mmCIF file of C-alpha atoms in Angstrom:
data_model
loop_
_atom_site.group_PDB
_atom_site.id
_atom_site.type_symbol
_atom_site.label_atom_id
_atom_site.label_comp_id
_atom_site.label_asym_id
_atom_site.label_seq_id
_atom_site.Cartn_x
_atom_site.Cartn_y
_atom_site.Cartn_z
ATOM 1 C CA MET A 1 86.240 113.472 121.127
ATOM 2 C CA SER A 2 86.929 110.032 122.743
ATOM 3 C CA ILE A 3 86.665 106.737 121.073
ATOM 4 C CA GLU A 4 84.159 104.268 122.537
ATOM 5 C CA LEU A 5 84.291 101.475 119.955
ATOM 6 C CA ILE A 6 87.126 99.875 117.796
ATOM 7 C CA ALA A 7 86.354 97.530 114.822
ATOM 8 C CA LEU A 8 89.077 95.656 113.099
ATOM 9 C CA ASP A 9 89.485 93.117 110.549
ATOM 10 C CA MET A 10 91.618 90.376 111.114
ATOM 11 C CA ASP A 11 93.677 89.107 107.997
ATOM 12 C CA GLY A 12 95.733 91.793 106.263
ATOM 13 C CA THR A 13 94.870 94.352 109.232
ATOM 14 C CA LEU A 14 95.264 93.038 112.554
ATOM 15 C CA LEU A 15 97.172 89.884 111.595
ATOM 16 C CA ASP A 16 100.704 89.951 109.995
ATOM 17 C CA SER A 17 101.351 88.051 106.892
ATOM 18 C CA ASN A 18 102.024 84.900 109.125
ATOM 19 C CA LYS A 19 98.553 85.220 110.468
ATOM 20 C CA ASN A 20 100.367 86.055 113.742
ATOM 21 C CA MET A 21 98.585 88.601 116.263
ATOM 22 C CA PRO A 22 100.388 91.461 117.758
ATOM 23 C CA GLU A 23 101.329 90.449 121.032
ATOM 24 C CA ASP A 24 100.239 93.554 123.045
ATOM 25 C CA PHE A 25 96.682 93.505 121.604
ATOM 26 C CA LEU A 26 94.817 91.302 124.089
ATOM 27 C CA PRO A 27 96.739 93.160 126.896
ATOM 28 C CA TRP A 28 95.487 96.288 125.234
ATOM 29 C CA VAL A 29 91.726 95.499 125.102
ATOM 30 C CA ARG A 30 91.787 94.237 128.836
ATOM 31 C CA LYS A 31 93.446 97.706 130.053
ATOM 32 C CA HIS A 32 90.322 99.249 127.856
ATOM 33 C CA LYS A 33 87.526 97.260 129.156
ATOM 34 C CA ASN A 34 84.991 100.285 128.372
ATOM 35 C CA ILE A 35 85.867 100.330 124.723
ATOM 36 C CA LYS A 36 83.782 97.994 122.697
ATOM 37 C CA THR A 37 86.613 96.055 120.698
ATOM 38 C CA VAL A 38 84.945 94.585 117.797
ATOM 39 C CA ILE A 39 86.664 91.532 115.799
ATOM 40 C CA ALA A 40 85.098 91.745 112.111
ATOM 41 C CA SER A 41 85.896 89.016 109.682
ATOM 42 C CA GLY A 42 85.000 87.347 107.086
ATOM 43 C CA ARG A 43 85.861 84.184 109.058
ATOM 44 C CA GLN A 44 83.640 81.700 110.528
ATOM 45 C CA TYR A 45 82.470 82.571 114.203
ATOM 46 C CA TYR A 46 83.970 79.272 115.659
ATOM 47 C CA THR A 47 87.248 80.097 114.022
ATOM 48 C CA ILE A 48 87.702 83.528 115.546
ATOM 49 C CA ILE A 49 86.814 82.011 118.976
ATOM 50 C CA ARG A 50 89.247 79.311 118.296
ATOM 51 C CA ASP A 51 91.886 82.105 117.632
ATOM 52 C CA PHE A 52 90.833 84.375 120.896
ATOM 53 C CA PRO A 53 89.981 81.341 123.338
ATOM 54 C CA SER A 54 90.752 83.088 126.447
ATOM 55 C CA SER A 55 89.594 86.687 125.369
ATOM 56 C CA LYS A 56 86.004 85.819 123.615
ATOM 57 C CA ASP A 57 84.163 87.484 126.560
ATOM 58 C CA ASP A 58 86.369 90.743 125.887
ATOM 59 C CA LEU A 59 85.383 90.994 122.368
ATOM 60 C CA ILE A 60 82.373 91.488 120.340
ATOM 61 C CA ILE A 61 82.691 89.252 117.407
ATOM 62 C CA VAL A 62 81.219 90.090 113.842
ATOM 63 C CA ALA A 63 81.534 86.757 111.618
ATOM 64 C CA GLU A 64 80.945 85.810 108.012
ATOM 65 C CA ASN A 65 81.648 89.617 106.589
ATOM 66 C CA GLY A 66 78.447 90.826 108.791
ATOM 67 C CA ALA A 67 76.253 87.773 108.737
ATOM 68 C CA LEU A 68 76.555 87.217 112.682
ATOM 69 C CA VAL A 69 77.086 89.187 115.371
ATOM 70 C CA TYR A 70 78.134 87.667 118.728
ATOM 71 C CA GLU A 71 79.016 89.063 122.496
ATOM 72 C CA ARG A 72 80.015 86.599 125.199
ATOM 73 C CA GLY A 73 78.723 83.581 123.313
ATOM 74 C CA ASN A 74 75.264 84.965 122.833
ATOM 75 C CA MET A 75 74.175 85.590 119.302
ATOM 76 C CA LEU A 76 72.668 89.233 119.096
ATOM 77 C CA TYR A 77 72.068 89.258 115.295
ATOM 78 C CA MET A 78 71.942 86.993 112.168
ATOM 79 C CA ASN A 79 71.172 87.603 108.597
ATOM 80 C CA SER A 80 70.964 84.126 106.733
ATOM 81 C CA MET A 81 69.888 83.461 102.852
ATOM 82 C CA ASP A 82 66.977 82.504 101.613
ATOM 83 C CA LYS A 83 67.269 78.451 100.382
ATOM 84 C CA ALA A 84 66.564 79.420 97.108
ATOM 85 C CA ASP A 85 69.257 82.066 96.631
ATOM 86 C CA ALA A 86 71.931 79.862 98.217
ATOM 87 C CA HIS A 87 70.977 76.949 95.642
ATOM 88 C CA ARG A 88 70.906 79.496 92.737
ATOM 89 C CA ALA A 89 74.552 80.826 93.963
ATOM 90 C CA VAL A 90 76.245 77.198 94.141
ATOM 91 C CA GLU A 91 74.774 76.293 90.871
ATOM 92 C CA LEU A 92 76.385 79.291 89.126
ATOM 93 C CA THR A 93 79.712 78.816 91.068
ATOM 94 C CA THR A 94 80.081 75.280 89.856
ATOM 95 C CA GLN A 95 80.005 76.596 86.438
ATOM 96 C CA ILE A 96 82.733 78.871 86.718
ATOM 97 C CA PRO A 97 86.270 77.370 85.964
ATOM 98 C CA GLY A 98 88.760 77.387 88.716
ATOM 99 C CA ALA A 99 85.832 78.527 91.528
ATOM 100 C CA VAL A 100 85.388 76.087 94.517
ATOM 101 C CA PRO A 101 81.873 77.093 96.215
ATOM 102 C CA ILE A 102 81.793 76.719 100.250
ATOM 103 C CA VAL A 103 78.666 76.741 101.791
ATOM 104 C CA CYS A 104 78.620 78.846 105.019
ATOM 105 C CA GLY A 105 76.152 77.629 107.711
ATOM 106 C CA ARG A 106 75.805 78.756 111.214
ATOM 107 C CA GLN A 107 76.446 75.035 112.465
ATOM 108 C CA SER A 108 79.188 74.244 109.818
ATOM 109 C CA ALA A 109 80.919 75.569 106.845
ATOM 110 C CA TYR A 110 80.728 72.534 103.661
ATOM 111 C CA LEU A 111 82.425 71.437 100.725
ATOM 112 C CA THR A 112 82.874 68.887 98.247
ATOM 113 C CA ASP A 113 85.890 66.270 97.835
ATOM 114 C CA VAL A 114 88.549 68.947 96.942
ATOM 115 C CA CYS A 115 92.334 68.907 96.815
ATOM 116 C CA GLU A 116 94.124 69.082 100.069
ATOM 117 C CA SER A 117 95.862 72.350 99.546
ATOM 118 C CA THR A 118 92.373 74.044 98.971
ATOM 119 C CA TYR A 119 90.891 71.891 101.817
ATOM 120 C CA ASN A 120 93.713 73.316 104.013
ATOM 121 C CA GLN A 121 93.174 76.837 102.725
ATOM 122 C CA THR A 122 89.558 76.489 103.832
ATOM 123 C CA ALA A 123 90.628 75.177 107.339
ATOM 124 C CA VAL A 124 92.343 78.304 107.821
ATOM 125 C CA TYR A 125 89.271 80.412 108.073
ATOM 126 C CA TYR A 126 86.615 77.547 108.585
ATOM 127 C CA ASP A 127 87.215 75.679 111.883
ATOM 128 C CA HIS A 128 83.883 73.824 111.849
ATOM 129 C CA VAL A 129 84.029 72.222 108.330
ATOM 130 C CA LYS A 130 82.803 69.280 106.528
ATOM 131 C CA ARG A 131 83.295 67.323 103.427
ATOM 132 C CA VAL A 132 80.125 66.423 101.869
ATOM 133 C CA LYS A 133 78.816 64.806 98.805
ATOM 134 C CA ASP A 134 75.875 67.199 98.164
ATOM 135 C CA LEU A 135 76.316 70.879 98.893
ATOM 136 C CA HIS A 136 72.345 71.400 98.007
ATOM 137 C CA LEU A 137 71.519 68.903 100.973
ATOM 138 C CA GLN A 138 73.279 71.239 103.322
ATOM 139 C CA ILE A 139 71.611 73.933 102.342
ATOM 140 C CA ASP A 140 68.295 72.612 103.237
ATOM 141 C CA ARG A 141 69.782 71.503 106.712
ATOM 142 C CA ASP A 142 71.239 74.543 107.974
ATOM 143 C CA ASP A 143 71.091 78.471 108.197
ATOM 144 C CA ILE A 144 72.941 79.649 105.142
ATOM 145 C CA LEU A 145 75.078 82.872 105.956
ATOM 146 C CA LYS A 146 77.074 82.898 102.706
ATOM 147 C CA ILE A 147 78.426 81.096 99.649
ATOM 148 C CA ALA A 148 82.338 81.509 99.844
ATOM 149 C CA VAL A 149 83.982 80.950 96.440
ATOM 150 C CA PHE A 150 87.622 80.064 96.667
ATOM 151 C CA PHE A 151 90.051 80.255 93.794
ATOM 152 C CA GLU A 152 93.337 78.379 94.150
ATOM 153 C CA ASN A 153 95.022 80.793 91.475
ATOM 154 C CA HIS A 154 94.392 84.027 93.039
ATOM 155 C CA SER A 155 91.993 85.279 90.495
ATOM 156 C CA ALA A 156 88.836 86.184 92.410
ATOM 157 C CA GLU A 157 89.205 89.949 91.420
ATOM 158 C CA SER A 158 89.208 89.023 87.530
ATOM 159 C CA ALA A 159 85.990 86.609 88.262
ATOM 160 C CA LEU A 160 83.804 89.011 90.034
ATOM 161 C CA HIS A 161 82.080 89.963 87.051
ATOM 162 C CA CYS A 162 80.906 86.591 86.815
ATOM 163 C CA PHE A 163 78.287 87.394 89.666
ATOM 164 C CA SER A 164 77.080 90.474 88.793
ATOM 165 C CA ASN A 165 73.519 89.529 88.004
ATOM 166 C CA LEU A 166 73.014 87.115 90.915
ATOM 167 C CA GLY A 167 69.420 88.871 91.186
ATOM 168 C CA GLY A 168 67.373 88.350 94.302
ATOM 169 C CA LYS A 169 68.495 89.828 97.379
ATOM 170 C CA ILE A 170 72.147 88.434 97.084
ATOM 171 C CA SER A 171 75.169 89.937 95.624
ATOM 172 C CA ALA A 172 78.861 89.141 95.613
ATOM 173 C CA ILE A 173 81.939 91.119 96.961
ATOM 174 C CA LEU A 174 85.950 90.712 96.681
ATOM 175 C CA SER A 175 87.066 89.716 100.339
ATOM 176 C CA GLY A 176 90.671 88.660 99.109
ATOM 177 C CA GLU A 177 92.835 87.762 96.219
ATOM 178 C CA ARG A 178 91.339 84.097 96.254
ATOM 179 C CA TRP A 179 87.742 84.899 97.775
ATOM 180 C CA ILE A 180 84.378 85.933 96.678
ATOM 181 C CA ASP A 181 81.660 86.122 99.123
ATOM 182 C CA ILE A 182 78.239 85.857 98.095
ATOM 183 C CA ALA A 183 75.321 86.535 100.942
ATOM 184 C CA ASN A 184 72.382 88.846 101.227
ATOM 185 C CA THR A 185 72.965 92.456 99.678
ATOM 186 C CA ALA A 186 72.361 93.871 103.318
ATOM 187 C CA VAL A 187 75.004 91.794 104.758
ATOM 188 C CA ASN A 188 78.181 93.716 105.041
ATOM 189 C CA LYS A 189 80.394 94.789 108.066
ATOM 190 C CA GLY A 190 79.282 98.247 107.969
ATOM 191 C CA ASN A 191 75.675 96.997 108.838
ATOM 192 C CA ALA A 192 76.800 94.602 111.545
ATOM 193 C CA ILE A 193 78.814 97.677 113.330
ATOM 194 C CA SER A 194 75.944 99.927 112.731
ATOM 195 C CA PHE A 195 73.634 97.252 114.660
ATOM 196 C CA ILE A 196 76.631 97.281 117.516
ATOM 197 C CA MET A 197 76.810 101.326 117.695
ATOM 198 C CA ASN A 198 72.760 101.350 117.817
ATOM 199 C CA LYS A 199 72.736 98.801 120.459
ATOM 200 C CA PHE A 200 75.191 100.839 122.685
ATOM 201 C CA ASP A 201 74.380 104.283 121.690
ATOM 202 C CA ILE A 202 77.752 104.736 119.930
ATOM 203 C CA LYS A 203 77.987 107.989 117.428
ATOM 204 C CA PRO A 204 80.032 107.615 114.271
ATOM 205 C CA SER A 205 82.255 110.210 115.727
ATOM 206 C CA GLU A 206 83.090 107.656 118.753
ATOM 207 C CA ALA A 207 84.207 104.766 116.237
ATOM 208 C CA MET A 208 87.100 103.919 114.776
ATOM 209 C CA ALA A 209 87.653 101.026 112.041
ATOM 210 C CA PHE A 210 90.841 99.198 110.543
ATOM 211 C CA GLY A 211 90.432 97.342 107.445
ATOM 212 C CA ASP A 212 92.641 96.406 104.340
ATOM 213 C CA TYR A 213 90.120 95.069 101.747
ATOM 214 C CA LEU A 214 86.990 95.878 99.763
ATOM 215 C CA ASN A 215 84.851 94.082 102.392
ATOM 216 C CA ASP A 216 86.112 96.480 104.851
ATOM 217 C CA ARG A 217 84.644 99.423 102.919
ATOM 218 C CA THR A 218 81.403 99.726 104.690
ATOM 219 C CA MET A 219 82.844 99.338 107.874
ATOM 220 C CA LEU A 220 84.974 102.122 107.485
ATOM 221 C CA GLU A 221 82.315 104.221 106.068
ATOM 222 C CA VAL A 222 80.435 103.979 109.211
ATOM 223 C CA CYS A 223 83.195 104.809 111.227
ATOM 224 C CA ASP A 224 84.407 108.626 111.431
ATOM 225 C CA GLU A 225 88.031 107.540 112.189
ATOM 226 C CA SER A 226 88.645 105.283 109.359
ATOM 227 C CA TYR A 227 91.905 103.632 108.690
ATOM 228 C CA CYS A 228 93.188 101.595 105.677
ATOM 229 C CA MET A 229 96.550 99.569 105.986
ATOM 230 C CA GLU A 230 99.360 100.795 104.248
ATOM 231 C CA ASN A 231 99.186 97.110 102.454
ATOM 232 C CA GLY A 232 95.518 97.745 101.664
ATOM 233 C CA HIS A 233 93.563 97.975 98.506
ATOM 234 C CA PRO A 234 94.038 101.287 96.387
ATOM 235 C CA ASP A 235 90.220 101.473 96.476
ATOM 236 C CA LEU A 236 90.156 101.326 100.056
ATOM 237 C CA LYS A 237 92.407 103.453 100.673
ATOM 238 C CA ALA A 238 90.675 106.421 98.527
ATOM 239 C CA ILE A 239 87.971 106.544 100.941
ATOM 240 C CA ALA A 240 89.763 106.062 104.363
ATOM 241 C CA LYS A 241 90.432 108.887 106.483
ATOM 242 C CA HIS A 242 93.797 107.748 107.338
ATOM 243 C CA ILE A 243 96.448 105.279 106.182
ATOM 244 C CA ALA A 244 98.140 103.320 108.979
ATOM 245 C CA ARG A 245 101.496 101.092 108.881
ATOM 246 C CA SER A 246 101.057 97.815 107.429
ATOM 247 C CA ASN A 247 99.974 94.629 108.875
ATOM 248 C CA ASP A 248 103.648 93.548 108.986
ATOM 249 C CA ASP A 249 104.607 96.847 110.566
ATOM 250 C CA ASN A 250 102.383 96.371 113.533
ATOM 251 C CA GLY A 251 100.166 99.398 111.954
ATOM 252 C CA VAL A 252 96.997 98.843 114.167
ATOM 253 C CA MET A 253 98.717 98.774 117.504
ATOM 254 C CA ARG A 254 101.110 101.960 116.271
ATOM 255 C CA VAL A 255 97.813 103.880 115.837
ATOM 256 C CA LEU A 256 96.370 102.796 119.171
ATOM 257 C CA TYR A 257 99.449 103.944 121.195
ATOM 258 C CA GLU A 258 99.822 106.993 119.068
ATOM 259 C CA ASN A 259 96.445 108.432 119.940
ATOM 260 C CA THR A 260 96.201 107.384 123.560
ATOM 261 C CA GLU A 261 94.130 110.477 124.405
ATOM 262 C CA LEU A 262 91.318 109.223 122.647
ATOM 263 C CA PHE A 263 90.952 106.228 125.075
ATOM 264 C CA GLU A 264 92.339 107.716 128.433
ATOM 265 C CA LYS A 265 88.753 108.446 129.468
ATOM 266 C CA LYS A 266 87.823 104.866 128.642
ATOM 267 C CA GLU A 267 90.457 103.399 130.950
ATOM 268 C CA ILE A 268 89.818 101.418 133.915
#
């Protein structure tokens, strides 16, 4: 068996708790050019290429939890929301105490006038972000990929039940202690990775995935060599084939170095 694709979540997985990338990650990617290395994140596409300014051509990027797939700056796949579903999701979110809706479009993310701490948290994940007066107006002007819901008080998991009856083609998923994402039900990292695997004729047995949170579940399910980080959610650990060291203990790179034989045939 050899590995032809590696899919990696960013926050809590590849990045440490200070949002730092392992220094040897990009050199490893460049050394293994025939392996499809996929960054799969809930982050915005523009944020991911900001974080990999000299390496976007070495990576396939899955953004917005699977709503977009890019390779070398070219969009390969997009799954956007119906306008009516996006309007309804925003209306529901505004009725939940402590919930801040962020409309995530292809061109930009949009939020209303919020406190500086909430704006700063948003800017970590959304490089293209605008403060606007009317979120509904932006829904009509952009391709909407998801509605991200931010909870300053870390109460996202306890609020998830509020989104259990969204109806239509949309559903909500917990993507962090402070984050819930609302998108088309078919939007998830697993479907995006499956699209990439089909495009490049890669089998599940030739794919490896790393994640730490519930929005990574589908990605781990479509890759036979699945790893949950030691710091990961208990429910994700339960379905992963392997447990990797924590993100603060260089867990991803440890696995890559410990399994050199799986990548040797793909080295240049």
